[in-house]
Coordinates of C-alpha atoms in Angstrom, one line a residue:
X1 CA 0.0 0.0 0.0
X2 CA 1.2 3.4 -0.8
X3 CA 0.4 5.9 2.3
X4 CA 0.3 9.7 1.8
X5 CA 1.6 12.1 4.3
X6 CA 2.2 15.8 4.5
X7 CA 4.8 16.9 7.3
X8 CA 7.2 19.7 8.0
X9 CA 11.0 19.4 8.4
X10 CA 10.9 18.5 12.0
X11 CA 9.1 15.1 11.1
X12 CA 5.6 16.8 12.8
X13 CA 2.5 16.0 10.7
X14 CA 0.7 19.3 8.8
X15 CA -2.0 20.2 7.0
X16 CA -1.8 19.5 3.6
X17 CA -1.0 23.0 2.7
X18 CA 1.4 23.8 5.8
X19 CA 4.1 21.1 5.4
X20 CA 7.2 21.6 3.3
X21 CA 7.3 17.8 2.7
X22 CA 4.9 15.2 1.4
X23 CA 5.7 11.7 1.6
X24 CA 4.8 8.5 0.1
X25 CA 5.1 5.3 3.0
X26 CA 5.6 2.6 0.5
X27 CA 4.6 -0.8 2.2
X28 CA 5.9 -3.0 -0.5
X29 CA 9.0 -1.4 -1.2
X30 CA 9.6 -0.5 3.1
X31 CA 10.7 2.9 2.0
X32 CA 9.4 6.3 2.9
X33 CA 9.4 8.6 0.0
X34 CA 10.2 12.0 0.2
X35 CA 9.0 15.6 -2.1
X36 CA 9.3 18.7 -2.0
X37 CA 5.5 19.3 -1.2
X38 CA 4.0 21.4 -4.2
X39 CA 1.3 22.8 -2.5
X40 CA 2.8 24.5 0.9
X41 CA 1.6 27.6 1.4
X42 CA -0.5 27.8 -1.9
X43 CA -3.5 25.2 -1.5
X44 CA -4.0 21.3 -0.1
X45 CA -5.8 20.9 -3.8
X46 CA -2.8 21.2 -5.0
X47 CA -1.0 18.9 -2.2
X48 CA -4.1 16.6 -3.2
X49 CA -3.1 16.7 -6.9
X50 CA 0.6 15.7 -6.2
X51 CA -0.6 12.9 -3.8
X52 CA -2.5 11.3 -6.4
X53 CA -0.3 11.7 -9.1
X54 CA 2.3 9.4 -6.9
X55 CA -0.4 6.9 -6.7
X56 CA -1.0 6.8 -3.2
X57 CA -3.9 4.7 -2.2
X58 CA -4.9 6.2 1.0
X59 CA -3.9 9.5 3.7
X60 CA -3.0 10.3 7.0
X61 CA -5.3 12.8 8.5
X62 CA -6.2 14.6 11.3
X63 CA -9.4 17.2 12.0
X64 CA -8.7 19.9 9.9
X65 CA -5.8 19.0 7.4
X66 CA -8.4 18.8 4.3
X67 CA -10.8 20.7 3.0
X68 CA -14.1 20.7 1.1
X69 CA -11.9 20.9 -2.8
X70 CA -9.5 18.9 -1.2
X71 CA -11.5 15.9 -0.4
X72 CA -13.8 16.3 -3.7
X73 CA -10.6 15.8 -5.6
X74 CA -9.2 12.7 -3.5
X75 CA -13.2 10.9 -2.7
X76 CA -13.4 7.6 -4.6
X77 CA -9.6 7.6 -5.3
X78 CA -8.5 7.0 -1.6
X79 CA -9.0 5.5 1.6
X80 CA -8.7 8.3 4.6
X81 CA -6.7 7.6 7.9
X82 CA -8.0 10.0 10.2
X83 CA -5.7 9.5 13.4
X84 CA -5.3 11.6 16.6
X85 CA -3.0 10.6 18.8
X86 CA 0.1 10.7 16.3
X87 CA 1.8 13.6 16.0
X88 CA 5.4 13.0 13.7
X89 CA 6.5 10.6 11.2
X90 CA 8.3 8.0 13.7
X91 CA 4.9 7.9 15.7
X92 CA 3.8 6.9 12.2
X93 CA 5.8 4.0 11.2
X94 CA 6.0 2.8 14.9
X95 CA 2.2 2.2 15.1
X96 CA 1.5 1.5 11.4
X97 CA -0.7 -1.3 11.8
X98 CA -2.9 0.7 14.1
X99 CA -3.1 3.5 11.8
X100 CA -3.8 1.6 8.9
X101 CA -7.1 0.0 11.1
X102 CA -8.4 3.5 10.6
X103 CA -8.7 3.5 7.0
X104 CA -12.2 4.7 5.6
X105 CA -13.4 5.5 2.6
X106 CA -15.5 8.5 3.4
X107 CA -15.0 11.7 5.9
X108 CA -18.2 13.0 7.3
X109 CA -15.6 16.5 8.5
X110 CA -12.7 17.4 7.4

């Protein structure tokens, strides 16, 4: 599975628009990719675009880190991982498994 992340260059998770680097966790391959994120500070549409274009399959979320265009663009092409209690990459890749258990296919908020 290829995972899509957004976080800045302390490793913290971000918004899709407030992160410098978006990331690609690639399951199969056990790599993390990294981009320069092509959206930060212009629009998570445009973070959205880039994200699918690299073929990721699903997100890591929080409460607030999409919006309305955001999510039009991405529904029916990805699964959504709206987590909490992780804050930066490591927490991430630690507790995989658990984050991957929150994987839906719709958001009812963003």
């Amino acid at each position: 599975m290829r995972i899509a992340l957004v976080y800045d260059e302390e490793q913290n998770l971000k918004p899709l628009d407030e992160g410098e680097i978006l990331a690609i966790i690639d399951e199969e391959q056990e790599v993390v990719e990294q981009y320069e994120n092509p959206g930060f500070k212009i629009g998570k549409d445009v973070t959205m675009d880039a994200i699918l274009q690299l073929g990721a399959q699903a997100v890591i979320v929080k409460q607030g880190y999409l919006d309305q265009k955001s999510y039009d663009l991405s529904k029916g092409h990805l699964s959504y991982m709206l987590i909490n209690k992780y804050d930066t990459l490591t927490d991430i890749i630690e507790n995989l498994d658990d984050v991957k258990s929150k994987a839906i296919d719709e958001l009812t908020q963003f």
